[in-house]
Short mmCIF file of C-alpha atoms in Angstrom, two decimals:
data_model
loop_
_atom_site.label_atom_id
_atom_site.label_comp_id
_atom_site.label_asym_id
_atom_site.label_seq_id
_atom_site.Cartn_x
_atom_site.Cartn_y
_atom_site.Cartn_z
CA MET A 11 -1.80 -42.40 52.25
CA LYS A 12 -0.61 -39.34 50.38
CA PRO A 13 0.16 -40.49 46.83
CA HIS A 14 3.02 -39.55 44.54
CA PHE A 15 2.22 -37.81 41.26
CA LEU A 16 3.38 -39.93 38.33
CA LYS A 17 4.04 -38.52 34.89
CA VAL A 18 2.89 -41.14 32.36
CA ALA A 19 5.29 -41.31 29.43
CA VAL A 20 3.57 -40.98 26.03
CA GLN A 21 5.51 -40.95 22.78
CA PRO A 22 5.11 -37.73 20.74
CA GLN A 23 3.55 -39.67 17.85
CA ASN A 24 0.91 -41.23 20.12
CA SER A 25 -2.18 -39.84 21.87
CA PHE A 26 -2.19 -42.47 24.65
CA SER A 27 0.12 -45.06 26.21
CA ILE A 28 0.12 -48.86 25.88
CA ARG A 29 2.62 -51.02 27.79
CA HIS A 30 3.22 -54.75 27.92
CA ASP A 31 5.53 -55.40 30.88
CA ILE A 32 7.16 -58.58 32.16
CA LEU A 33 8.91 -57.79 35.45
CA PRO A 34 10.23 -59.58 38.56
CA THR A 35 7.78 -57.54 40.71
CA PHE A 36 5.70 -54.38 40.57
CA ARG A 37 7.41 -51.17 41.69
CA GLY A 38 4.93 -50.86 44.55
CA ILE A 39 4.92 -47.03 44.65
CA TRP A 40 1.69 -45.39 45.82
CA HIS A 41 0.88 -42.93 43.05
CA TYR A 42 -1.76 -41.22 40.92
CA HIS A 43 -2.00 -39.57 37.51
CA PRO A 44 -4.60 -37.61 35.48
CA GLU A 45 -4.93 -40.46 32.96
CA LEU A 46 -7.46 -43.26 33.32
CA GLU A 47 -5.78 -46.66 33.58
CA LEU A 48 -6.95 -49.99 32.16
CA HIS A 49 -4.88 -52.64 33.95
CA TYR A 50 -4.79 -56.32 32.87
CA VAL A 51 -2.80 -58.70 35.09
CA ILE A 52 -1.85 -61.54 32.75
CA LYS A 53 0.27 -63.20 35.42
CA GLY A 54 0.94 -62.35 39.05
CA GLU A 55 -0.41 -62.45 42.60
CA GLY A 56 -0.29 -60.15 45.60
CA VAL A 57 -2.05 -57.24 47.29
CA ARG A 58 -3.28 -54.06 45.63
CA PHE A 59 -4.10 -50.70 47.19
CA ILE A 60 -6.64 -48.56 45.32
CA GLY A 61 -8.05 -45.46 46.99
CA ASP A 62 -9.21 -46.63 50.43
CA ASN A 63 -9.41 -50.29 49.35
CA ILE A 64 -6.97 -53.10 50.18
CA SER A 65 -7.55 -56.35 48.27
CA ASN A 66 -5.78 -59.29 46.68
CA PHE A 67 -5.01 -59.41 42.98
CA SER A 68 -4.39 -62.49 40.85
CA SER A 69 -3.88 -63.53 37.23
CA GLY A 70 -6.63 -62.60 34.79
CA GLU A 71 -7.86 -59.51 36.62
CA ILE A 72 -8.88 -56.41 34.62
CA LEU A 73 -9.47 -53.06 36.33
CA LEU A 74 -10.40 -49.60 35.11
CA LEU A 75 -9.11 -46.81 37.34
CA GLY A 76 -10.37 -43.26 37.01
CA GLU A 77 -8.51 -39.97 36.92
CA LYS A 78 -6.29 -39.24 39.95
CA LEU A 79 -7.38 -42.42 41.76
CA PRO A 80 -4.26 -43.43 43.76
CA HIS A 81 -3.08 -47.01 43.56
CA CYS A 82 -0.20 -49.45 43.83
CA TRP A 83 0.39 -53.20 43.46
CA ARG A 84 2.70 -55.33 45.60
CA CYS A 85 3.52 -58.95 44.79
CA LYS A 86 3.48 -61.82 47.28
CA GLU A 87 6.63 -62.29 49.33
CA GLU A 88 7.65 -65.28 47.18
CA TYR A 89 8.39 -62.86 44.32
CA PHE A 90 11.09 -61.16 46.38
CA GLN A 91 13.01 -64.36 47.12
CA PRO A 92 16.36 -64.77 45.31
CA ASP A 93 16.16 -67.09 42.30
CA SER A 94 12.37 -67.44 42.71
CA GLY A 95 11.91 -67.60 38.93
CA LEU A 96 8.63 -65.71 39.37
CA ASN A 97 7.56 -62.64 37.45
CA VAL A 98 4.50 -60.51 36.76
CA GLU A 99 3.10 -59.78 33.33
CA VAL A 100 0.69 -56.92 32.64
CA ILE A 101 -0.79 -54.87 29.84
CA VAL A 102 -1.53 -51.30 30.90
CA ILE A 103 -3.29 -48.62 28.85
CA HIS A 104 -3.19 -45.00 30.06
CA PHE A 105 -5.40 -42.41 28.37
CA LEU A 106 -6.77 -38.97 29.13
CA PRO A 107 -10.55 -38.58 28.79
CA ASP A 108 -10.10 -36.29 25.79
CA CYS A 109 -7.13 -38.11 24.22
CA LEU A 110 -9.12 -38.72 21.01
CA GLY A 111 -10.20 -35.10 20.72
CA ARG A 112 -12.00 -32.72 23.03
CA TYR A 113 -15.26 -32.94 21.05
CA LEU A 114 -15.67 -36.73 21.18
CA LEU A 115 -17.27 -36.69 24.62
CA ASN A 116 -19.86 -34.13 23.45
CA LEU A 117 -21.08 -36.24 20.54
CA PRO A 118 -24.60 -37.63 21.10
CA GLU A 119 -23.41 -41.09 20.02
CA ALA A 120 -20.76 -41.03 22.76
CA TYR A 121 -23.09 -40.23 25.66
CA LEU A 122 -22.05 -43.42 27.53
CA LEU A 123 -18.39 -42.37 27.79
CA PRO A 124 -18.78 -39.53 30.35
CA LYS A 125 -20.90 -41.91 32.44
CA LEU A 126 -18.17 -44.56 32.24
CA PHE A 127 -15.44 -42.11 33.24
CA GLU A 128 -17.51 -40.95 36.20
CA LYS A 129 -18.03 -44.53 37.44
CA ALA A 130 -14.32 -45.20 36.97
CA LYS A 131 -13.50 -42.60 39.64
CA ASN A 132 -14.29 -45.33 42.18
CA GLY A 133 -12.36 -47.95 40.20
CA LEU A 134 -14.08 -50.85 38.44
CA ILE A 135 -13.39 -54.59 38.45
CA ILE A 136 -14.50 -55.87 35.05
CA ASN A 137 -16.30 -59.23 34.99
CA GLY A 138 -18.21 -61.50 32.61
CA LYS A 139 -18.20 -61.44 28.84
CA ALA A 140 -16.68 -57.96 28.70
CA LYS A 141 -13.61 -59.20 30.54
CA GLU A 142 -12.90 -61.87 27.91
CA GLU A 143 -13.44 -59.40 25.07
CA LEU A 144 -11.08 -56.90 26.70
CA LYS A 145 -8.31 -59.48 27.07
CA GLN A 146 -8.29 -60.03 23.30
CA LEU A 147 -8.53 -56.31 22.51
CA MET A 148 -5.71 -55.38 24.88
CA HIS A 149 -3.39 -57.96 23.31
CA ARG A 150 -4.29 -56.49 19.91
CA ALA A 151 -3.62 -52.96 21.19
CA VAL A 152 -0.02 -53.83 22.11
CA ASN A 153 0.95 -54.33 18.45
CA ALA A 154 -1.44 -51.84 16.84
CA ASN A 155 -0.10 -48.83 14.95
CA ASN A 156 -1.45 -45.56 13.55
CA LEU A 157 -5.22 -45.67 12.93
CA ASP A 158 -5.42 -49.23 14.23
CA ARG A 159 -4.43 -47.96 17.70
CA ILE A 160 -7.37 -45.56 17.70
CA ILE A 161 -9.77 -48.20 16.38
CA VAL A 162 -8.72 -50.66 19.11
CA LEU A 163 -9.05 -48.02 21.84
CA LEU A 164 -12.53 -47.09 20.63
CA SER A 165 -13.45 -50.78 20.62
CA ILE A 166 -12.17 -51.10 24.20
CA LEU A 167 -14.14 -48.02 25.29
CA LYS A 168 -17.28 -49.41 23.62
CA VAL A 169 -16.99 -52.70 25.54
CA LEU A 170 -16.37 -50.86 28.82
CA ALA A 171 -19.17 -48.32 28.32
CA GLU A 172 -21.78 -50.94 27.42
CA ASN A 173 -20.75 -53.36 30.18
CA GLU A 174 -22.95 -53.69 33.28
CA ASP A 175 -21.04 -56.59 34.85
CA PHE A 176 -18.55 -54.81 37.08
CA GLU A 177 -17.83 -54.18 40.77
CA PRO A 178 -16.83 -50.80 42.21
CA ILE A 179 -13.54 -50.96 44.07
CA THR A 180 -13.91 -48.06 46.51
CA LEU A 181 -17.03 -46.86 48.28
CA SER A 182 -16.00 -43.30 48.96
CA HIS A 183 -14.53 -40.29 47.17
CA ASN A 184 -11.47 -38.87 48.92
CA GLU A 185 -9.52 -35.94 47.59
CA PHE A 186 -5.83 -36.75 47.20
CA HIS A 187 -3.19 -34.15 46.62
CA GLN A 188 0.29 -34.17 45.17
CA SER A 189 2.90 -35.16 47.73
CA ASN A 190 6.45 -33.98 48.16
CA GLU A 191 9.37 -36.36 47.87
CA LEU A 192 9.75 -36.79 51.64
CA ASP A 193 6.08 -37.78 52.03
CA THR A 194 6.41 -40.31 49.22
CA ILE A 195 9.55 -41.93 50.62
CA ARG A 196 8.17 -42.05 54.17
CA LEU A 197 4.81 -43.59 53.35
CA ASN A 198 6.20 -46.08 50.89
CA LYS A 199 8.73 -47.18 53.54
CA VAL A 200 5.92 -47.62 56.07
CA CYS A 201 3.79 -49.52 53.56
CA SER A 202 6.65 -51.75 52.45
CA TYR A 203 7.70 -52.54 56.02
CA THR A 204 4.12 -53.40 57.01
CA LEU A 205 3.60 -55.71 54.04
CA THR A 206 6.85 -57.52 54.82
CA ASN A 207 6.26 -57.86 58.57
CA TYR A 208 2.46 -58.14 58.90
CA LYS A 209 2.75 -61.63 60.46
CA LYS A 210 4.42 -60.29 63.61
CA GLU A 211 3.42 -57.67 66.15
CA ILE A 212 4.31 -54.20 64.88
CA SER A 213 4.31 -51.67 67.69
CA LEU A 214 3.65 -47.98 67.15
CA ASN A 215 7.17 -47.25 68.38
CA GLU A 216 8.57 -49.58 65.73
CA ILE A 217 6.55 -48.25 62.79
CA ALA A 218 6.98 -44.61 63.88
CA ALA A 219 10.74 -45.15 63.83
CA ILE A 220 10.47 -46.46 60.24
CA GLY A 221 8.77 -43.17 59.34
CA ASN A 222 11.35 -41.21 61.33
CA LEU A 223 8.63 -39.63 63.48
CA SER A 224 7.61 -39.67 67.13
CA VAL A 225 4.65 -41.91 67.96
CA THR A 226 2.31 -38.95 68.44
CA SER A 227 3.39 -37.29 65.19
CA PHE A 228 3.20 -40.58 63.30
CA CYS A 229 -0.36 -41.34 64.47
CA ARG A 230 -1.55 -37.86 63.54
CA TYR A 231 0.27 -37.96 60.19
CA PHE A 232 -0.90 -41.46 59.22
CA LYS A 233 -4.52 -40.68 60.10
CA LEU A 234 -4.40 -37.45 58.12
CA MET A 235 -2.91 -39.10 55.03
CA THR A 236 -4.84 -42.38 54.96
CA LYS A 237 -8.10 -41.47 56.74
CA LYS A 238 -7.53 -44.51 58.99
CA THR A 239 -5.37 -45.54 61.92
CA PHE A 240 -2.26 -47.65 61.45
CA SER A 241 -3.95 -50.41 63.45
CA ASP A 242 -6.83 -50.50 60.94
CA PHE A 243 -4.37 -50.45 58.04
CA LEU A 244 -2.42 -53.41 59.47
CA THR A 245 -5.63 -55.35 60.17
CA GLU A 246 -6.85 -54.88 56.60
CA ILE A 247 -3.55 -56.16 55.20
CA ARG A 248 -3.74 -59.22 57.46
CA ILE A 249 -7.35 -59.89 56.41
CA SER A 250 -6.42 -59.60 52.72
CA HIS A 251 -3.81 -62.33 53.20
CA ALA A 252 -6.31 -64.42 55.17
CA CYS A 253 -8.72 -64.19 52.23
CA ARG A 254 -6.06 -65.54 49.90
CA PHE A 255 -5.35 -68.48 52.23
CA LEU A 256 -9.09 -69.23 52.44
CA ILE A 257 -9.41 -69.19 48.66
CA GLU A 258 -6.42 -71.51 48.26
CA ASP A 259 -8.21 -73.88 50.69
CA LYS A 260 -5.02 -75.63 51.84
CA LEU A 261 -4.98 -74.69 55.54
CA PRO A 262 -7.64 -74.84 58.28
CA THR A 263 -8.99 -71.51 59.47
CA GLU A 264 -7.30 -71.88 62.87
CA VAL A 265 -3.89 -72.09 61.20
CA ILE A 266 -4.65 -69.21 58.82
CA CYS A 267 -5.46 -67.04 61.84
CA PHE A 268 -1.90 -67.27 63.22
CA GLU A 269 -0.26 -67.29 59.76
CA CYS A 270 -1.73 -63.84 59.18
CA GLY A 271 -0.56 -62.30 62.45
CA PHE A 272 -3.63 -62.63 64.69
CA ASN A 273 -2.95 -63.84 68.21
CA ASN A 274 -6.25 -65.62 68.88
CA ILE A 275 -9.19 -67.09 66.98
CA SER A 276 -11.94 -64.89 68.39
CA ASN A 277 -9.96 -61.75 67.55
CA PHE A 278 -9.44 -63.03 64.00
CA TYR A 279 -13.16 -63.80 63.50
CA ARG A 280 -14.19 -60.40 64.86
CA HIS A 281 -11.85 -58.48 62.56
CA PHE A 282 -12.65 -60.65 59.53
CA LYS A 283 -16.39 -60.02 59.93
CA LYS A 284 -15.81 -56.29 60.43
CA VAL A 285 -13.70 -55.91 57.27
CA THR A 286 -15.45 -58.30 54.86
CA GLY A 287 -18.97 -58.36 56.27
CA MET A 288 -18.95 -62.16 56.56
CA THR A 289 -17.34 -64.98 58.48
CA PRO A 290 -14.32 -66.87 57.08
CA LEU A 291 -16.55 -69.87 56.32
CA GLU A 292 -19.09 -67.72 54.50
CA TYR A 293 -16.29 -66.08 52.52
CA LYS A 294 -14.85 -69.43 51.46
CA ARG A 295 -18.27 -70.85 50.50
CA ARG A 296 -19.13 -67.78 48.45
CA TYR A 297 -15.84 -67.92 46.57
CA LEU A 298 -15.97 -71.68 45.96
CA LYS A 299 -19.46 -71.25 44.52
CA GLY A 300 -17.95 -68.95 41.92
CA GLN A 301 -19.12 -65.66 43.41
CA THR A 302 -16.15 -63.34 43.24
CA THR A 303 -15.69 -60.98 46.15
CA HIS A 304 -13.21 -58.43 47.37
CA ILE A 305 -12.40 -56.55 50.54
CA VAL A 306 -13.56 -52.96 50.74
CA ALA A 307 -11.61 -51.18 53.45
CA GLN A 308 -13.56 -48.02 54.15
CA SER A 309 -12.03 -44.84 55.48
CA ALA A 310 -12.42 -44.33 59.18
#
């Protein structure tokens, strides 16, 4: 999916951006920016798209996204219902690699930082002790001023750089380029429509019409932009929702299959194994044992 370039707003008196947002939903726009992004979901649930990965997000998650790594978050459908009373709450820190001075990264004491920024190009899910430390530091960062802002950011970078308990989000490096406005509108419409209607059959004629393209042009365009077919994209979204149902452990697998848009059990099992590398039962057992996992949707 060709991402939209986003200009991160930074106040003239600041060298990096810190936001604490409480919103009805995320904007859900597929975008990228030259800043690294530390993203803490205090409250919220849904599906996130990062690079070539489609996975669920939930409260308490902390991610570090590298430079120009495209991403977007979309809340569960319940958040879009009138008078739902639901909202998302996040703390987001955006910073350029050299925001604290171009010479910092060349200091011998800071040798771990370039390594961290390189790993972040694939996106990192932060786990373990570092995750709990970062939650406290990010809350502190929201209200920090002047030198305290710099001290807190350095403390955050120290925790991240010294942490070994993380999971990469994407498995491949794809080059993404700035899109024009038409590309952005088209692909966000396709993405939004698919996330809203994934439970039903979506024909190529139907989705091509959403993108205002012929079927042939749409297939070529979507493959070029996302490195995968629309069928694969739709399957990965359905599997991400199936994973959430399995984790919630309220419905039998046979019901989850049809709730997520699959038309038969064997088809569901085949696609689930292909995307996650395990059966639904194995996935549920691994999660319930406390082993976190996520879907990695590789480029075709």
